[in-house]
mmCIF file of C-alpha atoms in Angstrom:
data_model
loop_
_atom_site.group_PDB
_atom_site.id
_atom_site.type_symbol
_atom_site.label_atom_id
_atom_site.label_comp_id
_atom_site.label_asym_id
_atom_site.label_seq_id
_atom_site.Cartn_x
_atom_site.Cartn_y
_atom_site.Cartn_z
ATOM 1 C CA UNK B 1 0.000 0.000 0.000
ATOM 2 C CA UNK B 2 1.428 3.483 -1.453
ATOM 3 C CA UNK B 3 2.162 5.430 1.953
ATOM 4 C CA UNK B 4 3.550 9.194 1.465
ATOM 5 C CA UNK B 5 5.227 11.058 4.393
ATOM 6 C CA UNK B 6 5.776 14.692 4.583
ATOM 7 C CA UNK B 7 8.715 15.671 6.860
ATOM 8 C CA UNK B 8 8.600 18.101 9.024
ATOM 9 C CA UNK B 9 5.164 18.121 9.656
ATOM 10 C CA UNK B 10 5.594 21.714 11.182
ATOM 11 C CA UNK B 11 8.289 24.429 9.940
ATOM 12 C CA UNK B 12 8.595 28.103 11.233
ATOM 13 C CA UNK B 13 11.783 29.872 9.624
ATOM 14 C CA UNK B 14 12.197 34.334 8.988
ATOM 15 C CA UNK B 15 10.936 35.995 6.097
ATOM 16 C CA UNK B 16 13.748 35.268 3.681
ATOM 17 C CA UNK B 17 15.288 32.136 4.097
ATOM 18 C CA UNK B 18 15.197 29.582 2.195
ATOM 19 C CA UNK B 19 13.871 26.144 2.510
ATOM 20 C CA UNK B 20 13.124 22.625 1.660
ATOM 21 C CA UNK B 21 10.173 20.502 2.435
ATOM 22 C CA UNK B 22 10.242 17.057 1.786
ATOM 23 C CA UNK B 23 8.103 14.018 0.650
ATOM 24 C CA UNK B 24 8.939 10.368 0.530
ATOM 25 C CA UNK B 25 6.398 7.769 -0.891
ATOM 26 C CA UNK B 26 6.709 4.042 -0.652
ATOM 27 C CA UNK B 27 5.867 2.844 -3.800
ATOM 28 C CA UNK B 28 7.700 4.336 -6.710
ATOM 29 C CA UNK B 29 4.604 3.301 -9.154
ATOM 30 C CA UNK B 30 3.463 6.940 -9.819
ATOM 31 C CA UNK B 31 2.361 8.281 -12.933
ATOM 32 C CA UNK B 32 2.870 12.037 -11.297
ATOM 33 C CA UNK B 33 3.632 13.836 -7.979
ATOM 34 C CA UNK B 34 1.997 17.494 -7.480
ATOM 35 C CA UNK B 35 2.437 20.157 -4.774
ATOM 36 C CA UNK B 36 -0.614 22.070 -3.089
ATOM 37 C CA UNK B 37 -0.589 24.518 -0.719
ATOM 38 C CA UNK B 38 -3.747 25.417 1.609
ATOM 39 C CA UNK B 39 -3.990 28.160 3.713
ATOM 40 C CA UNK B 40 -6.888 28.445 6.484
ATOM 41 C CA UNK B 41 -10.443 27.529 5.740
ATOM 42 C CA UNK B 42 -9.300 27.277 2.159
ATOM 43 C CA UNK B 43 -9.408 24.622 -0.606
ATOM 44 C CA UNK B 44 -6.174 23.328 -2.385
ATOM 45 C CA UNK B 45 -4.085 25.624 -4.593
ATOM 46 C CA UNK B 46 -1.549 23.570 -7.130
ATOM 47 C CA UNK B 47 1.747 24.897 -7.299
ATOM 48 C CA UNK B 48 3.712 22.340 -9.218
ATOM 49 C CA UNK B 49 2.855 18.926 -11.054
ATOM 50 C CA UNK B 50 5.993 16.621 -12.213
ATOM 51 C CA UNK B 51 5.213 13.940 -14.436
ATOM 52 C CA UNK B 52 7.311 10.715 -13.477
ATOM 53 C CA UNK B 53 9.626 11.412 -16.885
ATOM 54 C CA UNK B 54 10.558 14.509 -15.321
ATOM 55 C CA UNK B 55 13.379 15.183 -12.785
ATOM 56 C CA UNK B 56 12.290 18.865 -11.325
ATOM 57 C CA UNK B 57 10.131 22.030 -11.987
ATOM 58 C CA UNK B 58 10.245 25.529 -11.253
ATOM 59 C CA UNK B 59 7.537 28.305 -10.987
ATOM 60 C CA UNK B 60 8.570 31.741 -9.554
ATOM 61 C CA UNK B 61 10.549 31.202 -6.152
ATOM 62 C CA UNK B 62 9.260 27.380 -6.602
ATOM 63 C CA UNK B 63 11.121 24.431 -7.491
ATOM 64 C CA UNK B 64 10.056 20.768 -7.129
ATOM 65 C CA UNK B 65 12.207 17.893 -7.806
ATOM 66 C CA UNK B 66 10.842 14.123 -8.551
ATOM 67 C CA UNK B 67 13.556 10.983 -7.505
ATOM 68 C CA UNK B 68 11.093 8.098 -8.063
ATOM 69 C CA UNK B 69 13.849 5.689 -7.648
ATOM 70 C CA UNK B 70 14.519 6.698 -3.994
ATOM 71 C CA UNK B 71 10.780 7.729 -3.809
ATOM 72 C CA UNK B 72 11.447 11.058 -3.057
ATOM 73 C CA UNK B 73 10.506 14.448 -4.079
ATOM 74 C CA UNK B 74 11.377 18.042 -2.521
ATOM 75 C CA UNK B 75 9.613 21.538 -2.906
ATOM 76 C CA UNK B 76 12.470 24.092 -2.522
ATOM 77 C CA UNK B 77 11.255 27.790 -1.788
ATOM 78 C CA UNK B 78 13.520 30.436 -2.046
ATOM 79 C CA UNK B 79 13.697 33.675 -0.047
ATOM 80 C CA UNK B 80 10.715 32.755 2.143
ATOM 81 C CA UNK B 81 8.047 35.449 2.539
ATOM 82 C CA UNK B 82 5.035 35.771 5.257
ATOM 83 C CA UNK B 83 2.181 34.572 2.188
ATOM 84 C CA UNK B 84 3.835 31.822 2.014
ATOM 85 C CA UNK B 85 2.390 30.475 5.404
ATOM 86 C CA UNK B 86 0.514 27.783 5.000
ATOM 87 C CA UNK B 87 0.169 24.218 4.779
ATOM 88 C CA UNK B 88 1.879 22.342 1.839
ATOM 89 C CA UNK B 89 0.886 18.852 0.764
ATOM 90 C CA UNK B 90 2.467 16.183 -1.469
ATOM 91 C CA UNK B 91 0.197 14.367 -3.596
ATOM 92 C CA UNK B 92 1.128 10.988 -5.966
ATOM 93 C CA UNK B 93 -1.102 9.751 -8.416
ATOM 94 C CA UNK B 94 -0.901 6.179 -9.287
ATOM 95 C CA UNK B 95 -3.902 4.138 -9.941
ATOM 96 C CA UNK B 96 -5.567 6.611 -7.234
ATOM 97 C CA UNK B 97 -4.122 9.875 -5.392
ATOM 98 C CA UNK B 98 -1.650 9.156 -2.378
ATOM 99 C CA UNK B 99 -1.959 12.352 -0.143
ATOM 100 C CA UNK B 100 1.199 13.098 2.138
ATOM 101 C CA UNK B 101 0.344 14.154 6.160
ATOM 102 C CA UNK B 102 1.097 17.808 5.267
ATOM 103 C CA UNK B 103 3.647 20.132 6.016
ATOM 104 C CA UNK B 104 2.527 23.376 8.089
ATOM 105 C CA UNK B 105 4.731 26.233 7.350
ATOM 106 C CA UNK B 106 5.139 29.390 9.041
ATOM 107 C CA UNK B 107 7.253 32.547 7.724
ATOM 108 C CA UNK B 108 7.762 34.960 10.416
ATOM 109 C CA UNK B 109 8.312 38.541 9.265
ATOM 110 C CA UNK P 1 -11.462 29.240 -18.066
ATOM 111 C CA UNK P 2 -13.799 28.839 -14.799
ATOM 112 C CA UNK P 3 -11.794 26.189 -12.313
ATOM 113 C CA UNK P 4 -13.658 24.319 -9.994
ATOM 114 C CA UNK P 5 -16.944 25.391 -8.944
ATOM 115 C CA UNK P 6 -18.681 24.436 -5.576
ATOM 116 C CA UNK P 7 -21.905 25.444 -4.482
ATOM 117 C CA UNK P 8 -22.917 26.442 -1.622
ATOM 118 C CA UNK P 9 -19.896 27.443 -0.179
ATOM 119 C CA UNK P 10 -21.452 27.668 3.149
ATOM 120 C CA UNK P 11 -24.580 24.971 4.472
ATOM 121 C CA UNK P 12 -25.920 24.846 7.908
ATOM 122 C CA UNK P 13 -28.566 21.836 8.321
ATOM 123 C CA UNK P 14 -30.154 20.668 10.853
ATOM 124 C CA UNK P 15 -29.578 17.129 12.543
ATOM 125 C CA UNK P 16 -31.736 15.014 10.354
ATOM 126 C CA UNK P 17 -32.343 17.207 7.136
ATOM 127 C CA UNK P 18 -30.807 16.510 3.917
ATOM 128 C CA UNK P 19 -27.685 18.066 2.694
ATOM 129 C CA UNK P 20 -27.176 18.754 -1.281
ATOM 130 C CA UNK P 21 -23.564 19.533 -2.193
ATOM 131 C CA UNK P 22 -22.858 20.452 -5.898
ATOM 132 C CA UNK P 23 -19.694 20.387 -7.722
ATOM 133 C CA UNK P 24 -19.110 21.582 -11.357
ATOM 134 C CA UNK P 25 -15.923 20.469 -12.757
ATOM 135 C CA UNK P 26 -13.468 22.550 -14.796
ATOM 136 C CA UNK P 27 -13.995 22.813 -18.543
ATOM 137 C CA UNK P 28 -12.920 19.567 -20.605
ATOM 138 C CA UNK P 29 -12.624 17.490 -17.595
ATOM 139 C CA UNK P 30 -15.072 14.165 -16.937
ATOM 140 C CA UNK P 31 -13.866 12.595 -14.091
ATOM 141 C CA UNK P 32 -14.786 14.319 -10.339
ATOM 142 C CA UNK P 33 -13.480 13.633 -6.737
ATOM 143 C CA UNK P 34 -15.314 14.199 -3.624
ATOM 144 C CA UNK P 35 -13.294 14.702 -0.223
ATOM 145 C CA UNK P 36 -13.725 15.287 3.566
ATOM 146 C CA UNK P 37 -12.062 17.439 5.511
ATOM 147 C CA UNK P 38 -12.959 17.659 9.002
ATOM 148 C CA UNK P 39 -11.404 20.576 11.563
ATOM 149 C CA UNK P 40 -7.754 20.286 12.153
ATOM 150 C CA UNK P 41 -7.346 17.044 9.900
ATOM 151 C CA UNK P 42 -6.498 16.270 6.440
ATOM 152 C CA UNK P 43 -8.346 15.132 3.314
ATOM 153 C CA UNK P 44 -9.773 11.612 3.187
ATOM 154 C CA UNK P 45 -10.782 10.614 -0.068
ATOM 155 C CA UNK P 46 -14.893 9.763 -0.379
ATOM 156 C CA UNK P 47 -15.400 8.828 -3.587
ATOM 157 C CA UNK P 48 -14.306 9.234 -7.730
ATOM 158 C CA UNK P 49 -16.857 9.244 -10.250
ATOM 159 C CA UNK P 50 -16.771 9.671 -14.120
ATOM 160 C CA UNK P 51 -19.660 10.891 -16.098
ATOM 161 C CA UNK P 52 -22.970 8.737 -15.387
ATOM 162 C CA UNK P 53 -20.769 6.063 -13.059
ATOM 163 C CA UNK P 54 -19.193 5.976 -10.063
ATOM 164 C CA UNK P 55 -15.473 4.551 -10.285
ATOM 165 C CA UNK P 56 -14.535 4.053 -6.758
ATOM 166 C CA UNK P 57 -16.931 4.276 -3.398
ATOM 167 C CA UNK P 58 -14.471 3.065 -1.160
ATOM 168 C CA UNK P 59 -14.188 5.930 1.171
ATOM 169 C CA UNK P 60 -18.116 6.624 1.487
ATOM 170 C CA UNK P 61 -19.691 5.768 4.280
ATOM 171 C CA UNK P 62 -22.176 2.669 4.167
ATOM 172 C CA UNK P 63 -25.026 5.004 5.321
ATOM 173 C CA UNK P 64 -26.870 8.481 3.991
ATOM 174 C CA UNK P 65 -24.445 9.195 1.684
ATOM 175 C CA UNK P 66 -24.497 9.077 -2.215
ATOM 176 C CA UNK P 67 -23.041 10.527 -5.026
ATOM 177 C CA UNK P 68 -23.769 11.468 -8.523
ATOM 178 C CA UNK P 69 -22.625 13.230 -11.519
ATOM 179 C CA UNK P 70 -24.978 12.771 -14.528
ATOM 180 C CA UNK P 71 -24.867 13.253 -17.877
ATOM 181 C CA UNK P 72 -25.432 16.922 -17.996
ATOM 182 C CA UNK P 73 -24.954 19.067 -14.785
ATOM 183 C CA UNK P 74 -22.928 18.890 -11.234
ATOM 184 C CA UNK P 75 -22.448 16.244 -10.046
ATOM 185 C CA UNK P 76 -23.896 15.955 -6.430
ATOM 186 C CA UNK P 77 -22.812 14.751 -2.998
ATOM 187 C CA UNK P 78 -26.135 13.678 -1.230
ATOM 188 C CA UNK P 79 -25.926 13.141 2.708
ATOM 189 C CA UNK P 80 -29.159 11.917 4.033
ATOM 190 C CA UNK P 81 -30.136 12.666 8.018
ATOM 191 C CA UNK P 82 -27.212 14.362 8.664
ATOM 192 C CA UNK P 83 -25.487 14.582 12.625
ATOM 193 C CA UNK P 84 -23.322 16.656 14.040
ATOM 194 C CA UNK P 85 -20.607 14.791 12.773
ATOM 195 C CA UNK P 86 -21.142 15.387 9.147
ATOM 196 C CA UNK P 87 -19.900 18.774 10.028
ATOM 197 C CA UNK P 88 -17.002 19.327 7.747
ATOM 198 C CA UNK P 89 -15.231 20.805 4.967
ATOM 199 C CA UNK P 90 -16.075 19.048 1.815
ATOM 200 C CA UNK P 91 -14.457 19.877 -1.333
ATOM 201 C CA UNK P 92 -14.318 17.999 -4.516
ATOM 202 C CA UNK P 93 -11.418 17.994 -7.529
ATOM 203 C CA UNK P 94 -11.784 17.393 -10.934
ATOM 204 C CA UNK P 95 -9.420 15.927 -13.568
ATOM 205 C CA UNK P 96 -9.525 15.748 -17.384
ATOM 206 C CA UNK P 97 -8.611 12.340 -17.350
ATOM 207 C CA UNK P 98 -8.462 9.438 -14.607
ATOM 208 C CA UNK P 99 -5.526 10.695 -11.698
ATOM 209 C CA UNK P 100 -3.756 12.779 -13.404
ATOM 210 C CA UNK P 101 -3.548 16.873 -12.318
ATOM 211 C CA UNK P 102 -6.359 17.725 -10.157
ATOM 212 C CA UNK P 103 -7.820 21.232 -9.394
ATOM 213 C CA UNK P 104 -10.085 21.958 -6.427
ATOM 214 C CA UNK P 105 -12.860 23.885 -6.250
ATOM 215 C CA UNK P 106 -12.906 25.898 -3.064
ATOM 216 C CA UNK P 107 -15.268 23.808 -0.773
ATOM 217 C CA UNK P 108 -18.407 23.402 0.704
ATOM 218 C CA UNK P 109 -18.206 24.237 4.974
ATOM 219 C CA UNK P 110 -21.517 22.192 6.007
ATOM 220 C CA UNK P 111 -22.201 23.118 9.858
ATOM 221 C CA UNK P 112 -25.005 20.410 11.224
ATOM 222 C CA UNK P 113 -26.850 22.115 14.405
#
């Protein structure tokens, strides 16, 4: 059974550093890993989808990476800012969607 | 391009009415999710449905709740008698084919009095 694990399940770092939040999965089988972010009493905002073919991608201050051999994929955020608070999920999509346990993030200014 | 679309964004039912929870899915895409969140947890997957069939059930309860998504229209997460503990976030995702990207729609907050 596909298990994903999001580690550290809490972060608090200043505005402007920079970061990496991790997610391991158990079962490399996955057709695609995406990021989300939600923030309070919110839905789920996507921030990056990598295909299994592909080894990273970047959006803005964003960059996700995809290992599938060591099951592993990272969201790196550079120069950290307040609105980026929130709570940032992992999700794998093999014959369903494998959510990760979350990582809550918290930029102090 | 609309994304998700939930409606209502905000229900409050009382314990034993019926709660109607509609979800229209972005543009092009055939194939809807339907998810629970209850306060201070994550997402637990209820149930995936195509157009006129429902793929996988496995996370719906046994009891009062059904789901739907028809030829034409939203489809619709039906909970029957509802209790206090059906109070929850509910949000649903759609994809253009099987799990591939999702997008979310922004949720439906039911409160049950």
């Amino acid at each position: 059974k596909q298990e994903v694990t999001q580690i550290p399940a809490a972060l608090s770092v200043p505005e402007g550093e920079n970061l990496v939040l991790n997610c391991s999965f158990t079962d490399s089988a996955i057709y695609n890993l995406q990021w989300f972010r939600q923030d309070p009493g919110k839905g789920l905002t996507s921030l990056l989808l990598i295909q299994s073919s592909q080894r990273e991608q970047t959006s803005g201050r964003l960059n996700a990476s995809l290992d599938k051999s060591s099951g592993r994929s990272t969201l790196y955020i550079a120069a950290s800012q307040p609105g980026d608070s929130a709570t940032y999920l992992c999700v794998g999509a093999g014959n369903q969607f494998y959510f990760g346990t979350g990582t809550s993030l918290t930029v102090i200014p | 391009n609309a994304g998700v679309m939930q409606n209502p964004r905000h229900l409050v039912r009382r314990r034993g009415q019926e709660a109607r929870l509609r979800c229209s899915p972005m543009k092009g895409h055939s194939h809807v999710y339907w998810y629970r969140q209850l306060p201070e947890e994550g997402l637990k997957f209820m149930v995936y449905l195509q157009k006129e069939n429902i793929i996988d059930e496995s996370g719906m309860p046994k009891e009062r709740f059904s789901a739907e998504f028809p030829k034409e229209g939203p489809s619709i997460l039906r909970i029957q008698q509802v209790v206090r503990g059906d109070s929850a976030a509910y949000f649903c995702a759609s994809t253009r084919t099987g799990p591939y990207e999702q997008y979310f729609g922004p949720g439906t907050r039911l409160t049950v009095t």
